[in-house]
Short mmCIF file of C-alpha atoms in Angstrom, two decimals:
data_model
loop_
_atom_site.label_atom_id
_atom_site.label_comp_id
_atom_site.label_asym_id
_atom_site.label_seq_id
_atom_site.Cartn_x
_atom_site.Cartn_y
_atom_site.Cartn_z
CA UNK A 474 -18.50 -12.15 16.04
CA UNK A 475 -21.26 -11.47 19.02
CA UNK A 476 -19.75 -10.28 22.29
CA UNK A 477 -20.99 -9.65 25.76
CA UNK A 478 -21.50 -5.58 25.81
CA UNK A 479 -20.15 -3.83 28.85
CA UNK A 480 -18.22 -0.97 29.68
CA UNK A 481 -14.07 -1.36 30.63
CA UNK A 482 -13.79 -0.60 34.22
CA UNK A 483 -13.32 3.08 35.43
CA UNK A 484 -9.88 3.91 34.99
CA UNK A 485 -8.07 6.78 37.16
CA UNK A 486 -5.97 9.29 35.58
CA UNK A 487 -2.88 11.28 36.72
CA UNK A 488 -3.02 13.26 40.18
CA UNK A 489 -3.32 16.30 37.74
CA UNK A 490 -6.39 15.06 36.05
CA UNK A 491 -8.26 13.52 39.23
CA UNK A 492 -11.63 15.52 38.19
CA UNK A 493 -11.59 13.19 35.09
CA UNK A 494 -12.40 9.40 34.83
CA UNK A 495 -12.78 7.66 31.28
CA UNK A 496 -13.93 4.43 29.98
CA UNK A 497 -12.73 2.77 26.58
CA UNK A 498 -15.50 1.55 24.54
CA UNK A 499 -14.30 -0.97 22.02
CA UNK A 500 -16.66 -1.81 19.14
CA UNK A 501 -16.64 -5.61 20.28
CA UNK A 502 -17.62 -4.34 23.68
CA UNK A 503 -20.71 -2.21 23.29
CA UNK A 504 -23.07 -1.05 26.12
CA UNK A 505 -26.46 -2.10 26.57
CA UNK A 506 -28.56 -0.28 23.74
CA UNK A 507 -28.79 3.52 24.98
CA UNK A 508 -32.01 4.95 24.67
CA UNK A 509 -33.84 2.13 23.09
CA UNK A 510 -36.57 2.86 25.54
CA UNK A 511 -39.41 5.30 23.92
CA UNK A 512 -40.50 6.07 27.74
CA UNK A 513 -36.38 7.01 28.27
CA UNK A 514 -36.89 8.91 25.06
CA UNK A 515 -39.80 11.08 26.61
CA UNK A 516 -38.23 11.67 29.92
CA UNK A 517 -35.31 13.32 28.18
CA UNK A 518 -36.94 15.38 25.82
CA UNK A 519 -36.86 19.07 27.33
CA UNK A 520 -39.73 21.47 27.48
CA UNK A 521 -38.46 24.58 25.43
CA UNK A 522 -39.60 27.13 27.82
CA UNK A 523 -36.24 29.42 28.12
CA UNK A 524 -34.45 31.10 25.57
CA UNK A 525 -30.88 30.56 26.86
CA UNK A 526 -28.73 27.73 27.49
CA UNK A 527 -25.05 26.82 28.70
CA UNK A 528 -22.36 27.01 25.92
CA UNK A 529 -18.59 27.07 25.57
CA UNK A 530 -17.36 30.12 24.25
CA UNK A 531 -13.59 30.78 22.82
CA UNK A 532 -13.52 34.32 23.38
CA UNK A 533 -9.66 34.90 22.31
CA UNK A 534 -7.15 33.10 20.31
CA UNK A 535 -5.11 30.91 22.56
CA UNK A 536 -7.35 31.24 25.29
CA UNK A 537 -8.99 28.36 27.22
CA UNK A 538 -12.98 27.95 26.57
CA UNK A 539 -15.60 29.79 28.74
CA UNK A 540 -18.48 28.26 30.15
CA UNK A 541 -21.48 30.78 29.79
CA UNK A 542 -25.16 30.20 30.80
CA UNK A 543 -26.85 33.07 28.79
CA UNK A 544 -26.15 31.61 25.11
CA UNK A 545 -29.08 32.42 23.26
CA UNK A 546 -30.75 28.89 21.94
CA UNK A 547 -30.44 28.78 18.11
CA UNK A 548 -33.50 29.26 16.25
CA UNK A 549 -34.83 26.88 13.21
CA UNK A 550 -34.80 29.29 9.89
CA UNK A 551 -36.12 26.65 7.47
CA UNK A 552 -38.64 23.44 7.35
CA UNK A 553 -35.15 21.35 6.49
CA UNK A 554 -33.79 22.23 9.68
CA UNK A 555 -34.27 20.69 13.13
CA UNK A 556 -33.58 21.35 16.89
CA UNK A 557 -31.54 18.98 18.79
CA UNK A 558 -31.02 18.43 22.46
CA UNK A 559 -27.42 17.60 22.75
CA UNK A 560 -26.30 14.50 24.91
CA UNK A 561 -22.91 14.26 23.52
CA UNK A 562 -20.34 16.10 22.10
CA UNK A 563 -16.97 14.68 20.50
CA UNK A 564 -13.31 16.09 20.74
CA UNK A 565 -10.70 15.47 18.43
CA UNK A 566 -7.24 16.39 17.52
CA UNK A 567 -7.88 19.69 15.71
CA UNK A 568 -10.36 20.99 18.79
CA UNK A 569 -6.91 21.60 20.47
CA UNK A 570 -5.58 23.48 17.34
CA UNK A 571 -8.89 25.40 17.38
CA UNK A 572 -7.48 28.33 19.87
CA UNK A 573 -6.26 29.89 16.67
CA UNK A 574 -7.49 28.10 13.83
CA UNK A 575 -10.32 28.02 11.33
CA UNK A 576 -12.42 30.39 13.55
CA UNK A 577 -14.97 32.72 11.51
CA UNK A 578 -14.92 35.48 14.44
CA UNK A 579 -14.75 35.63 18.04
CA UNK A 580 -16.31 35.09 20.76
CA UNK A 581 -17.35 31.23 19.07
CA UNK A 582 -18.70 28.25 19.59
CA UNK A 583 -16.73 25.15 18.22
CA UNK A 584 -17.41 21.33 18.15
CA UNK A 585 -18.06 19.20 14.65
CA UNK A 586 -19.79 15.85 16.29
CA UNK A 587 -22.19 15.48 18.20
CA UNK A 588 -25.36 13.02 19.22
CA UNK A 589 -28.68 14.05 20.87
CA UNK A 590 -32.46 13.64 20.80
CA UNK A 591 -34.34 15.42 18.29
CA UNK A 592 -36.59 18.23 19.98
CA UNK A 593 -38.35 20.16 16.80
CA UNK A 594 -38.84 19.08 13.03
CA UNK A 595 -41.07 19.71 10.86
CA UNK A 596 -43.63 16.94 9.90
CA UNK A 597 -41.52 16.72 6.34
CA UNK A 598 -38.35 15.90 8.00
CA UNK A 599 -36.90 12.41 7.50
CA UNK A 600 -35.89 12.40 11.17
CA UNK A 601 -38.64 13.22 14.17
CA UNK A 602 -39.35 14.49 17.49
CA UNK A 603 -37.68 12.18 19.77
CA UNK A 604 -35.39 10.29 17.02
CA UNK A 605 -31.66 9.81 18.73
CA UNK A 606 -29.72 10.88 16.05
CA UNK A 607 -25.95 12.16 15.38
CA UNK A 608 -25.04 14.88 13.25
CA UNK A 609 -21.79 15.36 11.70
CA UNK A 610 -21.52 19.74 11.61
CA UNK A 611 -19.53 20.71 8.80
CA UNK A 612 -20.92 23.69 8.15
CA UNK A 613 -18.45 25.18 10.72
CA UNK A 614 -19.25 28.99 9.49
CA UNK A 615 -22.73 28.40 11.34
CA UNK A 616 -22.55 29.02 15.10
CA UNK A 617 -25.88 27.43 15.79
CA UNK A 618 -24.75 23.86 14.57
CA UNK A 619 -21.73 23.78 16.83
CA UNK A 620 -21.73 20.70 19.06
CA UNK A 621 -20.51 22.54 22.28
CA UNK A 622 -23.58 23.83 23.51
CA UNK A 623 -26.64 22.27 25.23
CA UNK A 624 -29.03 22.79 21.96
CA UNK A 625 -27.71 22.76 18.16
CA UNK A 626 -29.41 23.28 14.78
CA UNK A 627 -28.94 20.51 12.28
CA UNK A 628 -30.37 19.83 8.84
CA UNK A 629 -32.64 16.81 8.60
CA UNK A 630 -30.82 15.59 5.66
CA UNK A 631 -27.62 15.52 7.72
CA UNK A 632 -28.68 13.75 10.97
CA UNK A 633 -28.49 9.93 11.03
CA UNK A 634 -30.68 8.02 13.34
CA UNK A 635 -29.07 5.50 15.77
CA UNK A 636 -30.37 2.64 16.17
CA UNK A 637 -31.26 1.25 19.25
CA UNK A 638 -28.74 -1.44 19.36
CA UNK A 639 -25.83 0.72 18.86
CA UNK A 640 -24.08 2.82 21.51
CA UNK A 641 -24.98 6.77 21.17
CA UNK A 642 -21.65 7.34 22.73
CA UNK A 643 -19.64 5.71 20.28
CA UNK A 644 -21.82 6.68 17.17
CA UNK A 645 -21.38 10.31 18.13
CA UNK A 646 -17.70 9.98 17.23
CA UNK A 647 -18.60 8.41 13.74
CA UNK A 648 -20.10 11.85 12.11
CA UNK A 649 -17.18 13.74 10.69
CA UNK A 650 -14.98 10.71 10.16
CA UNK A 651 -17.52 8.99 8.23
CA UNK A 652 -18.34 12.11 5.93
CA UNK A 653 -15.02 12.80 5.04
CA UNK A 654 -14.08 8.89 4.51
CA UNK A 655 -17.09 8.21 2.26
CA UNK A 656 -16.27 11.85 0.26
CA UNK A 657 -13.01 10.63 -0.49
CA UNK A 658 -13.41 7.37 -1.44
CA UNK A 659 -17.09 7.94 -3.29
CA UNK A 660 -16.82 11.53 -4.83
CA UNK A 661 -12.74 12.34 -5.37
CA UNK A 662 -11.55 8.81 -6.11
CA UNK A 663 -15.34 7.54 -7.58
CA UNK A 664 -15.54 4.35 -5.70
CA UNK A 665 -18.74 3.18 -6.17
CA UNK A 666 -20.38 1.68 -2.87
CA UNK A 667 -23.57 0.35 -4.60
CA UNK A 668 -21.93 -3.32 -4.88
CA UNK A 669 -20.70 -3.37 -1.12
CA UNK A 670 -20.34 -6.57 0.48
CA UNK A 671 -22.11 -6.74 3.27
CA UNK A 672 -24.39 -3.42 3.12
CA UNK A 673 -24.68 -1.71 -0.20
CA UNK A 674 -24.70 2.00 -0.83
CA UNK A 675 -24.67 5.07 -2.91
CA UNK A 676 -23.14 5.88 -6.25
CA UNK A 677 -22.09 9.11 -5.30
CA UNK A 678 -20.54 9.86 -8.33
CA UNK A 679 -24.08 9.61 -10.12
CA UNK A 680 -25.42 11.38 -6.91
CA UNK A 681 -23.20 14.24 -7.96
CA UNK A 682 -23.68 13.52 -11.95
CA UNK A 683 -27.31 14.43 -11.47
CA UNK A 684 -26.94 17.66 -9.24
CA UNK A 685 -27.83 20.86 -10.99
CA UNK A 686 -24.03 22.71 -11.45
CA UNK A 687 -24.82 25.74 -10.06
CA UNK A 688 -26.19 23.89 -6.88
CA UNK A 689 -22.10 22.94 -6.29
CA UNK A 690 -20.28 25.58 -4.66
CA UNK A 691 -17.71 26.90 -7.07
CA UNK A 692 -14.63 26.15 -4.92
CA UNK A 693 -15.33 22.36 -4.89
CA UNK A 694 -16.81 21.94 -8.14
CA UNK A 695 -13.63 20.50 -9.95
CA UNK A 696 -13.08 18.13 -7.23
CA UNK A 697 -16.50 16.59 -6.87
CA UNK A 698 -16.62 16.24 -10.95
CA UNK A 699 -12.96 14.37 -10.56
CA UNK A 700 -14.37 11.04 -9.73
CA UNK A 701 -16.69 10.89 -12.82
CA UNK A 702 -14.17 9.88 -15.34
CA UNK A 703 -14.42 5.72 -15.42
CA UNK A 704 -10.85 5.28 -16.08
CA UNK A 705 -9.64 7.53 -13.28
CA UNK A 706 -12.04 5.52 -10.75
CA UNK A 707 -10.90 3.39 -8.06
CA UNK A 708 -12.24 -0.17 -8.45
CA UNK A 709 -12.70 -3.25 -6.77
CA UNK A 710 -9.36 -5.14 -6.29
CA UNK A 711 -7.34 -2.30 -6.57
CA UNK A 712 -4.91 -1.35 -3.91
CA UNK A 713 -5.07 1.78 -2.16
CA UNK A 714 -3.00 3.13 0.91
CA UNK A 715 -4.11 4.73 3.90
CA UNK A 716 -1.21 6.74 5.78
CA UNK A 717 -2.83 7.67 9.08
CA UNK A 718 -4.80 4.42 9.11
CA UNK A 719 -4.85 4.44 12.98
CA UNK A 720 -7.08 7.87 13.11
CA UNK A 721 -10.82 7.49 13.57
CA UNK A 722 -11.06 8.73 10.15
CA UNK A 723 -8.61 5.81 8.86
CA UNK A 724 -10.52 3.44 10.40
CA UNK A 725 -13.23 4.40 8.78
CA UNK A 726 -11.61 4.98 5.35
CA UNK A 727 -10.37 1.22 5.98
CA UNK A 728 -13.71 -0.18 6.74
CA UNK A 729 -15.38 1.56 3.36
CA UNK A 730 -12.89 0.59 1.30
CA UNK A 731 -12.72 -2.99 2.32
CA UNK A 732 -16.78 -3.17 1.54
CA UNK A 733 -16.35 -1.94 -1.44
CA UNK A 734 -13.73 -4.44 -2.25
CA UNK A 735 -10.48 -2.66 -2.56
CA UNK A 736 -6.82 -4.30 -1.01
CA UNK A 737 -5.67 -2.04 1.84
CA UNK A 738 -2.45 -1.14 2.60
CA UNK A 739 -2.33 0.54 6.29
CA UNK A 740 0.41 2.85 7.79
CA UNK A 741 0.18 3.21 11.27
CA UNK A 742 2.27 2.46 14.69
CA UNK A 743 1.85 -1.05 13.95
CA UNK A 744 2.81 -2.27 17.35
CA UNK A 745 -0.02 -0.13 19.19
CA UNK A 746 -2.59 -0.34 16.70
CA UNK A 747 -2.01 -3.26 14.19
CA UNK A 748 -4.18 -5.74 15.88
CA UNK A 749 -6.92 -3.80 15.23
CA UNK A 750 -5.95 -2.79 12.17
CA UNK A 751 -6.39 -6.56 11.12
CA UNK A 752 -9.51 -7.06 12.73
CA UNK A 753 -10.82 -4.35 10.59
CA UNK A 754 -9.73 -5.88 7.62
CA UNK A 755 -6.41 -4.75 6.53
CA UNK A 756 -4.44 -6.55 3.87
CA UNK A 757 -1.23 -5.22 4.83
CA UNK A 758 0.26 -3.21 7.75
CA UNK A 759 3.75 -0.75 7.42
CA UNK A 760 4.74 0.53 10.50
CA UNK A 761 5.05 4.70 10.19
CA UNK A 762 8.29 4.63 12.35
CA UNK A 763 10.89 4.40 9.66
CA UNK A 764 9.43 6.38 6.81
CA UNK A 765 11.90 5.63 4.05
CA UNK A 766 11.27 1.90 4.78
CA UNK A 767 7.87 2.31 4.82
CA UNK A 768 7.80 3.81 1.25
CA UNK A 769 10.03 0.86 0.31
CA UNK A 770 7.86 -1.86 1.71
CA UNK A 771 4.83 -0.05 -0.16
CA UNK A 772 5.96 0.01 -3.32
CA UNK A 773 7.57 -3.80 -3.03
CA UNK A 774 3.83 -4.94 -2.24
CA UNK A 775 2.55 -3.30 -5.07
CA UNK A 776 4.97 -3.83 -7.38
CA UNK A 777 5.60 -0.14 -7.84
CA UNK A 778 2.33 0.03 -9.08
CA UNK A 779 0.25 1.60 -6.96
CA UNK A 780 -2.37 4.10 -8.26
CA UNK A 781 -4.04 5.30 -5.09
CA UNK A 782 -3.22 6.76 -1.86
CA UNK A 783 -4.77 8.58 1.16
CA UNK A 784 -2.88 10.66 3.54
CA UNK A 785 -5.01 11.66 6.73
CA UNK A 786 -1.63 13.05 8.60
CA UNK A 787 -0.44 16.16 6.94
CA UNK A 788 1.78 17.30 4.11
CA UNK A 789 5.05 15.65 5.14
CA UNK A 790 3.14 12.22 4.96
CA UNK A 791 1.53 13.01 1.95
CA UNK A 792 4.91 13.93 0.23
CA UNK A 793 5.93 10.61 1.64
CA UNK A 794 3.12 8.89 0.23
CA UNK A 795 3.78 10.52 -3.19
CA UNK A 796 6.58 8.52 -3.49
CA UNK A 797 5.16 5.26 -3.56
CA UNK A 798 2.73 6.13 -6.54
CA UNK A 799 3.66 4.97 -9.69
CA UNK A 800 3.49 8.39 -11.79
CA UNK A 801 3.36 6.89 -15.30
CA UNK A 802 0.45 7.61 -17.45
CA UNK A 803 -0.89 4.73 -18.56
CA UNK A 804 -2.18 3.34 -21.94
CA UNK A 805 -5.63 4.26 -21.54
CA UNK A 806 -4.49 7.67 -19.95
CA UNK A 807 -4.98 7.25 -16.28
CA UNK A 808 -3.13 8.62 -13.71
CA UNK A 809 -1.91 8.25 -10.07
CA UNK A 810 -4.25 9.90 -7.45
CA UNK A 811 -2.99 11.21 -4.19
CA UNK A 812 -5.75 12.62 -1.50
CA UNK A 813 -4.52 14.58 1.41
CA UNK A 814 -7.08 15.67 4.35
CA UNK A 815 -4.77 17.93 5.98
CA UNK A 816 -2.43 18.75 3.09
CA UNK A 817 -0.79 17.62 0.13
CA UNK A 818 3.14 17.88 -1.06
CA UNK A 819 4.62 21.06 -2.01
CA UNK A 820 6.05 19.50 -4.81
CA UNK A 821 3.92 17.72 -7.18
CA UNK A 822 4.60 15.08 -9.81
CA UNK A 823 3.10 16.61 -13.09
CA UNK A 824 1.09 13.04 -13.80
CA UNK A 825 -0.15 12.69 -10.63
CA UNK A 826 -3.62 14.15 -9.80
CA UNK A 827 -4.34 15.55 -6.34
CA UNK A 828 -7.31 15.80 -4.43
CA UNK A 829 -8.87 17.47 -1.22
CA UNK A 830 -12.11 16.46 0.52
CA UNK A 831 -15.08 18.50 -0.82
CA UNK A 832 -16.56 18.19 2.69
CA UNK A 833 -19.13 21.15 2.13
CA UNK A 834 -20.84 19.18 -0.64
CA UNK A 835 -22.22 17.25 2.61
CA UNK A 836 -24.38 20.27 3.87
CA UNK A 837 -24.82 22.28 0.75
CA UNK A 838 -26.37 19.13 -1.24
CA UNK A 839 -29.53 18.05 0.11
CA UNK A 840 -28.97 14.52 -2.08
CA UNK A 841 -25.63 14.04 -1.24
CA UNK A 842 -26.27 14.36 2.31
CA UNK A 843 -29.38 12.55 2.58
CA UNK A 844 -27.80 9.28 0.64
CA UNK A 845 -24.91 9.63 3.06
CA UNK A 846 -26.63 9.49 6.07
CA UNK A 847 -29.31 7.14 4.88
CA UNK A 848 -26.42 4.50 4.23
CA UNK A 849 -25.08 5.31 7.51
CA UNK A 850 -27.90 4.39 9.27
CA UNK A 851 -27.96 0.81 7.35
CA UNK A 852 -24.37 0.36 8.36
CA UNK A 853 -25.17 0.94 11.73
CA UNK A 854 -28.14 -1.06 11.94
CA UNK A 855 -26.64 -3.91 10.18
CA UNK A 856 -23.21 -3.80 12.03
CA UNK A 857 -21.40 -3.59 8.93
CA UNK A 858 -19.45 -0.71 10.33
CA UNK A 859 -17.63 -1.18 13.56
CA UNK A 860 -17.33 1.92 15.82
CA UNK A 861 -14.62 3.33 16.92
CA UNK A 862 -12.68 3.38 20.30
CA UNK A 863 -13.59 6.20 22.61
CA UNK A 864 -12.62 7.94 25.92
CA UNK A 865 -15.86 8.73 27.33
CA UNK A 866 -15.84 11.66 30.36
CA UNK A 867 -18.12 12.79 32.83
CA UNK A 868 -18.89 16.22 34.11
CA UNK A 869 -20.46 17.95 30.94
CA UNK A 870 -19.41 21.28 29.37
CA UNK A 871 -17.77 22.23 32.33
CA UNK A 872 -15.12 19.69 32.08
CA UNK A 873 -14.12 20.50 28.70
CA UNK A 874 -10.89 22.10 29.09
CA UNK A 875 -9.75 19.42 30.90
CA UNK A 876 -10.98 16.94 28.27
CA UNK A 877 -8.73 18.73 25.81
CA UNK A 878 -5.74 18.29 27.94
CA UNK A 879 -5.93 14.63 27.17
CA UNK A 880 -5.45 14.93 23.58
CA UNK A 881 -2.74 17.64 24.16
CA UNK A 882 -0.99 15.07 25.97
CA UNK A 883 -1.48 12.16 23.67
CA UNK A 884 -3.60 9.92 26.14
CA UNK A 885 -6.44 9.81 23.42
CA UNK A 886 -4.26 8.33 20.46
CA UNK A 887 -6.14 6.66 17.75
CA UNK A 888 -9.52 7.64 19.99
CA UNK A 889 -12.27 10.35 20.39
CA UNK A 890 -13.06 11.84 23.66
CA UNK A 891 -16.89 11.94 24.00
CA UNK A 892 -18.13 14.04 26.70
CA UNK A 893 -21.46 13.48 28.23
CA UNK A 894 -23.49 16.19 28.71
CA UNK A 895 -26.86 14.07 29.56
CA UNK A 896 -28.31 13.89 33.03
#
């Protein structure tokens, strides 16, 4: 469906947050193509005549971010790396918890999703200087790759070019959600994307099969090989349940699953998000508020034969989702599968195979990373993937702490906050 591309009018927040305004950007209402003009790309391409930059530092646990102006601009260490001038940084729910969570050391720079312009790249790189790219920064232990700074390092096989027909702001919010969704479905559960209806993608299990075992980190090796068994793979026509379907990761997982021919049950706040999930292709909607009723409905829809489920919320909902699965071993020896993005049940069934997303495969394997971002470029160019809803804020890095307040208050339910660093 074609729609006129306009942003919604500016909305004023509460008096406490008068310094912030935001615009909701819907996939059906994308802005005019951003950075489509090569001359504009040239104007925003910086001349790197300085060694320091502005960045947000987390100096101590439970403290707010501090804006500094003397943080070193990161250096490229090998020909696979590129330097990106960050134009948009994205905040998601984990950012609020990051004051005391998953920090390798202090002080630290956070931020996992960004979009920007490539300002340095080797001639052999798949992206070149002047390209507008989105970067999912899954290598959280490398501070050079964090999004909350003016310049960030990325590897060329982890950067996806944003076509001029798409909004750079909404595209920026795709990154880590897309990586988690594609790895969950395509590696852990073995879904073959090569037969996707609108935009064929990679068979990631075959990509993994061809990797040298020693190149796969030991702590994710078993998970990476879990989708190789033909009898355990999820196949077109199978049912899959997603608890937390209204999250950005849920939106992307739903769309990739539908492209590959799955039947999808979405568990979410249906009053708030049901219409959107139907638009994205959900086969069945289940309201999350009455959890036992939700479990009963899922079992009824699948006649008690559900074999695949993904939880995006946490351990408690993963435990509920576990109750919906048919945990009997079938005649061919296959099992039910439960994947938890943020937690798995404490008490587990002996006949259910449990999964976590092997997220680091994206940045440790050039073969996997490049196949994934190449497909993402195709999805964006073809329009087969609808972009998430976002809240766009102005004020750059200096307005980040106020933007985080939106997440804490729940104002951004189902959306990502995109902070504009351009200008």
